[in-house]
mmCIF file of C-alpha atoms in Angstrom:
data_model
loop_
_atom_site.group_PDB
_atom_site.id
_atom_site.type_symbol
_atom_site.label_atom_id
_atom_site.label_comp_id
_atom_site.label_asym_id
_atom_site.label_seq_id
_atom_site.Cartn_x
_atom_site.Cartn_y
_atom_site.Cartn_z
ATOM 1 C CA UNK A 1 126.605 131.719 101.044
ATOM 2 C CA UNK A 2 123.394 132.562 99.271
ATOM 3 C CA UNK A 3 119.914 131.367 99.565
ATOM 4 C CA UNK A 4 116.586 131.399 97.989
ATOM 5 C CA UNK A 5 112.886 130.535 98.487
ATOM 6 C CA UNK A 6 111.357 128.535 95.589
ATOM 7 C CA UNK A 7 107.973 129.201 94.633
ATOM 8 C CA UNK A 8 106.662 126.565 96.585
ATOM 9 C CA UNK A 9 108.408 128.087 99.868
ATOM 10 C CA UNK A 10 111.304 125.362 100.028
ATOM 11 C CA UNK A 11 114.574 127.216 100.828
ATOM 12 C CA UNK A 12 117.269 126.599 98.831
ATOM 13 C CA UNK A 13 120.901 127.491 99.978
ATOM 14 C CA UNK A 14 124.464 127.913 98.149
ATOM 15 C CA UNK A 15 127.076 125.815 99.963
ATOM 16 C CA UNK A 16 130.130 126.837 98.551
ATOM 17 C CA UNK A 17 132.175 124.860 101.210
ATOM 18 C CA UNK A 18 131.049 121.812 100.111
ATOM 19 C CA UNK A 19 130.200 122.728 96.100
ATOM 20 C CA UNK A 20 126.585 121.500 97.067
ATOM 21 C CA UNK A 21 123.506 123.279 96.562
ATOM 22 C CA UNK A 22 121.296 121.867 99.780
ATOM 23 C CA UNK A 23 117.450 122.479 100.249
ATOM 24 C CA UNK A 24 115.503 122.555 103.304
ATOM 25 C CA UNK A 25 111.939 121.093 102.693
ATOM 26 C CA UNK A 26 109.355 120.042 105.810
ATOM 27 C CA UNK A 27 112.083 121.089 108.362
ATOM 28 C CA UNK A 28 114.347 118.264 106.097
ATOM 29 C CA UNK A 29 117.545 119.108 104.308
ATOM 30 C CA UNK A 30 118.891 117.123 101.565
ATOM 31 C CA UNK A 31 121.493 118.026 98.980
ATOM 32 C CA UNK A 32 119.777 119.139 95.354
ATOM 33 C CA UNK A 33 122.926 119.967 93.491
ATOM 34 C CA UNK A 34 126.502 118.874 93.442
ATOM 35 C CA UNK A 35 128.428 116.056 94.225
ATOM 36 C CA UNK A 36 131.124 117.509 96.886
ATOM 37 C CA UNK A 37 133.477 117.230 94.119
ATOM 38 C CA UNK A 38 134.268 120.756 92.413
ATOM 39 C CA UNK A 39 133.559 120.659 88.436
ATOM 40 C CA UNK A 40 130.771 121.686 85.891
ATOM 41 C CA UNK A 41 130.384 118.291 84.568
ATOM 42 C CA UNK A 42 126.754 116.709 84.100
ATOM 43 C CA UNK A 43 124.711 118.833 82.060
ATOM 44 C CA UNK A 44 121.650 117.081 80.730
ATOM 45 C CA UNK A 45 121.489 114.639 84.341
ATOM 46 C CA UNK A 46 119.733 114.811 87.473
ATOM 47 C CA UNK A 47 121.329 117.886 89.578
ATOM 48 C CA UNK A 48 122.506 115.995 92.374
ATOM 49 C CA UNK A 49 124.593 113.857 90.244
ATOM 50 C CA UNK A 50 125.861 116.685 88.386
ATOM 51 C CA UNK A 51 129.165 119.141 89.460
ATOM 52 C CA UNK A 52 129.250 122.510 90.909
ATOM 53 C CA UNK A 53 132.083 124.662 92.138
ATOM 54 C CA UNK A 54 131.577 126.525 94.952
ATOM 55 C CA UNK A 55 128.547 127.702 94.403
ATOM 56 C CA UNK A 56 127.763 131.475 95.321
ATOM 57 C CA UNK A 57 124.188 132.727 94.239
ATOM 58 C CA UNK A 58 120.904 130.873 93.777
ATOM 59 C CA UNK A 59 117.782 132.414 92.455
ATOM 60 C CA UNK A 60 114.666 131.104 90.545
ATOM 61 C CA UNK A 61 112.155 132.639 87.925
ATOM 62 C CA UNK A 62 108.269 132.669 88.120
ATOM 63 C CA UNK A 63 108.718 128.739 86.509
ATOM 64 C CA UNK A 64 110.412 127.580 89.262
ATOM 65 C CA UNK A 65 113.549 126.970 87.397
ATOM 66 C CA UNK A 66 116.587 127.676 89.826
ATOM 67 C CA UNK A 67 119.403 129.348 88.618
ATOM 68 C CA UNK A 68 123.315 128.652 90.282
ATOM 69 C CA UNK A 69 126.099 131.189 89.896
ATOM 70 C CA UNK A 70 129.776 128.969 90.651
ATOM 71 C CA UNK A 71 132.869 129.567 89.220
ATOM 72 C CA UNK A 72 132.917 131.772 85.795
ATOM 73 C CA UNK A 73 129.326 129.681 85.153
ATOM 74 C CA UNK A 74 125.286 130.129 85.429
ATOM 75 C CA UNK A 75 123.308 127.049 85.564
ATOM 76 C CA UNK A 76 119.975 126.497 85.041
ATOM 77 C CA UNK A 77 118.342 123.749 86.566
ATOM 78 C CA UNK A 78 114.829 123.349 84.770
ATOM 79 C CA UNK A 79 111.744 122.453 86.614
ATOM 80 C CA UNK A 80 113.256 122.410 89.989
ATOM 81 C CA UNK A 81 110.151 123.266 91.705
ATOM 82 C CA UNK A 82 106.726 122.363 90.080
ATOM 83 C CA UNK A 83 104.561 125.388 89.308
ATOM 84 C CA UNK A 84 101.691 125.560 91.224
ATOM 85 C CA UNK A 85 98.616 126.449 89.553
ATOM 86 C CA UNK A 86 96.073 127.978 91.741
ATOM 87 C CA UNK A 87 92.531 126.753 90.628
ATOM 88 C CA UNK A 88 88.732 128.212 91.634
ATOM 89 C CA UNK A 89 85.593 126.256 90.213
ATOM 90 C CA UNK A 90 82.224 127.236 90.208
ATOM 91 C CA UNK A 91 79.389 125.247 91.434
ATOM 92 C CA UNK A 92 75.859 126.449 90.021
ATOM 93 C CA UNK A 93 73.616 123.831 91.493
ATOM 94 C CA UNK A 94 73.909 122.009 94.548
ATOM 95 C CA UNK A 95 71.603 120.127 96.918
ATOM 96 C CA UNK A 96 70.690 118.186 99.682
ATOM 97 C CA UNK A 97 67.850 116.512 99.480
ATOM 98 C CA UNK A 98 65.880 118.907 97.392
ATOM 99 C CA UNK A 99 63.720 119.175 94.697
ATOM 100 C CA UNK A 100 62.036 115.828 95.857
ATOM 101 C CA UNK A 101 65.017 114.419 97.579
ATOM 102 C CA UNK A 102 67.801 114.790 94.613
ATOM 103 C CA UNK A 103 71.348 115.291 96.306
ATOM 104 C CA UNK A 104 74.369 116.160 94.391
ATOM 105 C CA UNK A 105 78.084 115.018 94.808
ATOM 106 C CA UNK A 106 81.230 116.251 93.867
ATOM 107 C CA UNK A 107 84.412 114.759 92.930
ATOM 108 C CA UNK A 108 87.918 116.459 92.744
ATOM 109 C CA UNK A 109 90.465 114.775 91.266
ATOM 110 C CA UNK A 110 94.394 115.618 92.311
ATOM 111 C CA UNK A 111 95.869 116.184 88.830
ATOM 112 C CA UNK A 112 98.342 118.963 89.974
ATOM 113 C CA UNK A 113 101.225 116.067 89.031
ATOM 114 C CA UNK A 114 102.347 116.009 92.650
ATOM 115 C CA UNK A 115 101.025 115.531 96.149
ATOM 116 C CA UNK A 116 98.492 117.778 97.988
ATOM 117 C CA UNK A 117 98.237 118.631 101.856
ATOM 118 C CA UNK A 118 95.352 118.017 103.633
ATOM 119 C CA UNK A 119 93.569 121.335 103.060
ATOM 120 C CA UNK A 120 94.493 122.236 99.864
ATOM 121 C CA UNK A 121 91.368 122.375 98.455
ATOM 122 C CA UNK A 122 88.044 123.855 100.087
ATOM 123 C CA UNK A 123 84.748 123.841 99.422
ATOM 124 C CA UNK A 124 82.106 127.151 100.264
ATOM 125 C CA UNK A 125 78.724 127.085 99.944
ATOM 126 C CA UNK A 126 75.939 129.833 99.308
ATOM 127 C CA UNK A 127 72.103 129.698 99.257
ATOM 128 C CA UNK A 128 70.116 131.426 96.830
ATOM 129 C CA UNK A 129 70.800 134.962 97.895
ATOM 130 C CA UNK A 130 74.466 134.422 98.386
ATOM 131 C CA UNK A 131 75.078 134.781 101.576
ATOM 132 C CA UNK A 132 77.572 131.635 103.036
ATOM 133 C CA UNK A 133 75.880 128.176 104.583
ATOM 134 C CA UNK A 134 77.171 125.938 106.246
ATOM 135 C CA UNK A 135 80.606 125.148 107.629
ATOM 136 C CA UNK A 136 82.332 124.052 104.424
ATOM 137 C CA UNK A 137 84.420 121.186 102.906
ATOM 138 C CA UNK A 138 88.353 120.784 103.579
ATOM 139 C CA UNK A 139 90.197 118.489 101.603
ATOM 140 C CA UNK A 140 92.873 115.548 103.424
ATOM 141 C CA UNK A 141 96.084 115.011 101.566
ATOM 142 C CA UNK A 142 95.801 113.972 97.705
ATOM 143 C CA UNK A 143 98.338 112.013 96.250
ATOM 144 C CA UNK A 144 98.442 112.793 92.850
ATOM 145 C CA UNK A 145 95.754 111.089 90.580
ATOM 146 C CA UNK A 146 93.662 110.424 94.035
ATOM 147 C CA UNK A 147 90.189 111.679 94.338
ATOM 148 C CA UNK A 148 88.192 113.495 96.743
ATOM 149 C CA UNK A 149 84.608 112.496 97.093
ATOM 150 C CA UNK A 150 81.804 115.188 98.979
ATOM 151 C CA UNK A 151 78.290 114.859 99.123
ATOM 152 C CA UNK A 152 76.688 117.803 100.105
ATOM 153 C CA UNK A 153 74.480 115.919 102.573
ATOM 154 C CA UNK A 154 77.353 115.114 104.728
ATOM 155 C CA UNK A 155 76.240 117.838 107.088
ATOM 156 C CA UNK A 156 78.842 120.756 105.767
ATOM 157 C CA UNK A 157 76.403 122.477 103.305
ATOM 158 C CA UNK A 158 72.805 122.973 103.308
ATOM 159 C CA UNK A 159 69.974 121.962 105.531
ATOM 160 C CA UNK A 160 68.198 119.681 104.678
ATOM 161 C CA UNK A 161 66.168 119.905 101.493
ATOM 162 C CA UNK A 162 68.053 123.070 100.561
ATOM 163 C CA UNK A 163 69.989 123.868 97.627
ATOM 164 C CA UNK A 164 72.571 126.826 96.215
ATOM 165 C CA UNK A 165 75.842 127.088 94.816
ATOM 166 C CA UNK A 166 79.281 126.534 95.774
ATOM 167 C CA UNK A 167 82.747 127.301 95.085
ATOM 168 C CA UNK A 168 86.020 125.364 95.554
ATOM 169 C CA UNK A 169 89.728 126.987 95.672
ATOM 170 C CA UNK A 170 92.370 124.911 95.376
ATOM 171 C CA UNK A 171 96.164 125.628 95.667
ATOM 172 C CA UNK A 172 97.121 123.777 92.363
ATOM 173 C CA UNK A 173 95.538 122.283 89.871
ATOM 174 C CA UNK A 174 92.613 119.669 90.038
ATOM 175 C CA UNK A 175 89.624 118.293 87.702
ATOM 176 C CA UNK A 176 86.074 118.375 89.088
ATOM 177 C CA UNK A 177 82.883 116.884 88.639
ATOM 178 C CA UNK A 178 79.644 116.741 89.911
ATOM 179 C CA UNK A 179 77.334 113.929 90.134
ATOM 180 C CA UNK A 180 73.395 114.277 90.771
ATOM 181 C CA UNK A 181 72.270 111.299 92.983
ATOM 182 C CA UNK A 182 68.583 109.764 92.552
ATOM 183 C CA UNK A 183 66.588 109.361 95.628
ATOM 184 C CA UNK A 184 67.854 106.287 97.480
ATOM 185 C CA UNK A 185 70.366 105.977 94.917
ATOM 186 C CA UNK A 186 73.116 107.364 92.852
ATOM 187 C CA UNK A 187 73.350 109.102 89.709
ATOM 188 C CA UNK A 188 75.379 106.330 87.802
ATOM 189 C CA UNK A 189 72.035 103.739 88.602
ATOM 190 C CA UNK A 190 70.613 105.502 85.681
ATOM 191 C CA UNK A 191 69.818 103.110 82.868
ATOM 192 C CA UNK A 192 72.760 102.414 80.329
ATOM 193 C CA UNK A 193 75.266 105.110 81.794
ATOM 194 C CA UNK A 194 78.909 104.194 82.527
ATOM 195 C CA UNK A 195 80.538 105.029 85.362
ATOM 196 C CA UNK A 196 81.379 108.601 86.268
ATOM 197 C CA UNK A 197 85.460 108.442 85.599
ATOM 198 C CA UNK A 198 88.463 111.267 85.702
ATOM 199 C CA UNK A 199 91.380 112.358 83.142
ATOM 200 C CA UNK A 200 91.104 112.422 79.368
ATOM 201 C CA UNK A 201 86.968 111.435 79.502
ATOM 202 C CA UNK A 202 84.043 112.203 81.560
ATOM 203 C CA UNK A 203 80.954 110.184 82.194
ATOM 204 C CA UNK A 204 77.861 112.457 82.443
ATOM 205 C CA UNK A 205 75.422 110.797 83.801
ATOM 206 C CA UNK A 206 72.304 112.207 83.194
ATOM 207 C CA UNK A 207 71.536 114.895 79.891
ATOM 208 C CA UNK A 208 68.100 115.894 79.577
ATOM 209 C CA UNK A 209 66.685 118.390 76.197
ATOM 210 C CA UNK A 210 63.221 119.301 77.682
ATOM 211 C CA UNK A 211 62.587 116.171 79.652
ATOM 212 C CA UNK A 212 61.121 114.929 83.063
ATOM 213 C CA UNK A 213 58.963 118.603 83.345
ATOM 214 C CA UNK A 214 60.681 120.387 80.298
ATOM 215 C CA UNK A 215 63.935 120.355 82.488
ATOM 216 C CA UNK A 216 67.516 120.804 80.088
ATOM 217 C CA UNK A 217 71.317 120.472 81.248
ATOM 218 C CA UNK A 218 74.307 122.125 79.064
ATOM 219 C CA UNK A 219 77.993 121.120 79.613
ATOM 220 C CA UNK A 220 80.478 123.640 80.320
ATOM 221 C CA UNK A 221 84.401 122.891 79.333
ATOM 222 C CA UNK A 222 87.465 124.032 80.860
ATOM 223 C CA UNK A 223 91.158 123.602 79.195
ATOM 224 C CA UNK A 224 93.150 123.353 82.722
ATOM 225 C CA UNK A 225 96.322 121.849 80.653
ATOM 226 C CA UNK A 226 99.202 124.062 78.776
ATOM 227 C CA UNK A 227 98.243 123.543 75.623
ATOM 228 C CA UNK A 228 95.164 123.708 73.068
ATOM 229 C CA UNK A 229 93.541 121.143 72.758
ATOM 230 C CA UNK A 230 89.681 120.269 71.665
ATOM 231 C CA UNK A 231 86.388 118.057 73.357
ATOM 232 C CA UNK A 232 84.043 116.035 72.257
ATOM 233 C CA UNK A 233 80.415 114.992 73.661
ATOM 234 C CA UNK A 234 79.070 112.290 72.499
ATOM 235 C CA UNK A 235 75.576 111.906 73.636
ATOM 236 C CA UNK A 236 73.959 107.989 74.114
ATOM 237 C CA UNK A 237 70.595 107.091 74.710
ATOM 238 C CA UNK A 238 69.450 105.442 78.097
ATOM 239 C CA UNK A 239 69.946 102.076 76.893
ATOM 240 C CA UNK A 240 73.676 102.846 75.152
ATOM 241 C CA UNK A 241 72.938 103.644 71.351
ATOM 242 C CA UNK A 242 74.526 106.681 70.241
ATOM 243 C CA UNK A 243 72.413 109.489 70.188
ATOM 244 C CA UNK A 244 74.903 111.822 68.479
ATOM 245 C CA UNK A 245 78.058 114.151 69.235
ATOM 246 C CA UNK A 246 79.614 117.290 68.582
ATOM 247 C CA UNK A 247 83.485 118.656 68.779
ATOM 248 C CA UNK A 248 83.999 121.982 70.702
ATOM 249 C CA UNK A 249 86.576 125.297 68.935
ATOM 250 C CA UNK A 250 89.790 124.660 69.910
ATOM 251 C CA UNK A 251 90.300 126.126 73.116
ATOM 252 C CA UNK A 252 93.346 128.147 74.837
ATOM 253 C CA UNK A 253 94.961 126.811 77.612
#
């Protein structure tokens, strides 16, 4: 009998009794591989529909693709673990209440493509001179897709009418945005802007170039998927007319 912790620290174990490879996940064990009948049939199919032989050895790669040593054989089953992708994002600005009353929000989305436990994401903040404020943000469980919502005047950040940075960690990976909300209202109330959204488009909804007190915003892009790929802004005026639009380099994953 062999076993083997996968990368995300389910334990995987060789029963060669019962030609079954078995994992133990939340304290629960279910069979991954095999049937119970000895064979090497069912490459191609899900693993626990497929044959293995009294199974010996298990072992996976950095991938999380499990190997299983039975008979004269090695087989790989791909993907049996999802990679986790350990993220950190970078808040600049934050506030509560300041700068006459503005108050920023952030949204996280769950796009890791599985489920997330309840702290799997946190939030630290920092004042001007970076020393830490407040007690902090701490995600509940995600389902994948779901979204986090925190407003940094739910107590966790800064005092009242302060304002710094912050910086989330998150065990996988996620998609972020922050919103900045009016006094007495919220940042999508501005005139003509849609509604902030998640995935393959994001809804800015405020871009100044030397408005409002000669005040400017930029937008910074992140690839967080496993391939190239390229963005495009396109910029509208209050009332919805497009103002113009430009298409980044491609960038790296």
């Amino acid at each position: 009998m062999d076993v083997a912790v996968a990368p995300n620290a389910d334990l995987f174990i060789a029963d060669g009794n019962n030609h079954r490879v078995r994992r133990v996940s939340g304290g629960i064990i279910t069979t991954f591989a095999g049937t119970g009948a000895a064979g090497c049939g069912g490459d191609g199919g899900p693993a626990n529909q497929a044959q293995v032989s009294s199974p010996t050895g298990v072992t996976f790669d950095t991938a999380g693709n499990l190997f299983i040593s039975h008979d004269t054989r090695i087989r790989e089953v791909y993907g049996a673990t999802p990679r986790q992708h350990p993220t950190t994002l970078d808040f600049p600005v934050l506030m509560n209440r300041a700068f006459g009353g503005y108050t920023t929000t952030i949204y996280v989305e769950n796009s890791s493509g599985g489920p997330l436990a309840a702290g799997a994401m946190t939030i630290n903040y920092y004042d001007r001179t970076g020393a830490t404020v407040g007690a902090g943000d701490s995600s509940p469980a995600l389902p994948d897709g779901a979204v986090w919502v925190v407003a940094q005047n739910n107590g966790h950040s800064f005092a009242d009418g302060g304002a710094g940075t912050g910086v989330l960690h998150a065990s996988d990976r996620v998609t972020a945005f922050t919103n900045q909300e009016i006094p007495g209202g919220d940042g999508s109330a501005y005139d003509g802007q849609l509604p902030y959204s998640f995935g393959a488009t994001l809804y800015a909804p405020a871009i100044l170039n030397n408005a409002y007190g000669q005040y400017s915003t930029g937008i910074g892009t992140m690839n967080a998927s496993d391939s190239s790929l390229t963005a495009t802004v396109t910029y509208r005026y209050p009332y919805g007319s497009q103002a113009g639009s430009e298409t980044s380099r491609p960038l790296g994953p």
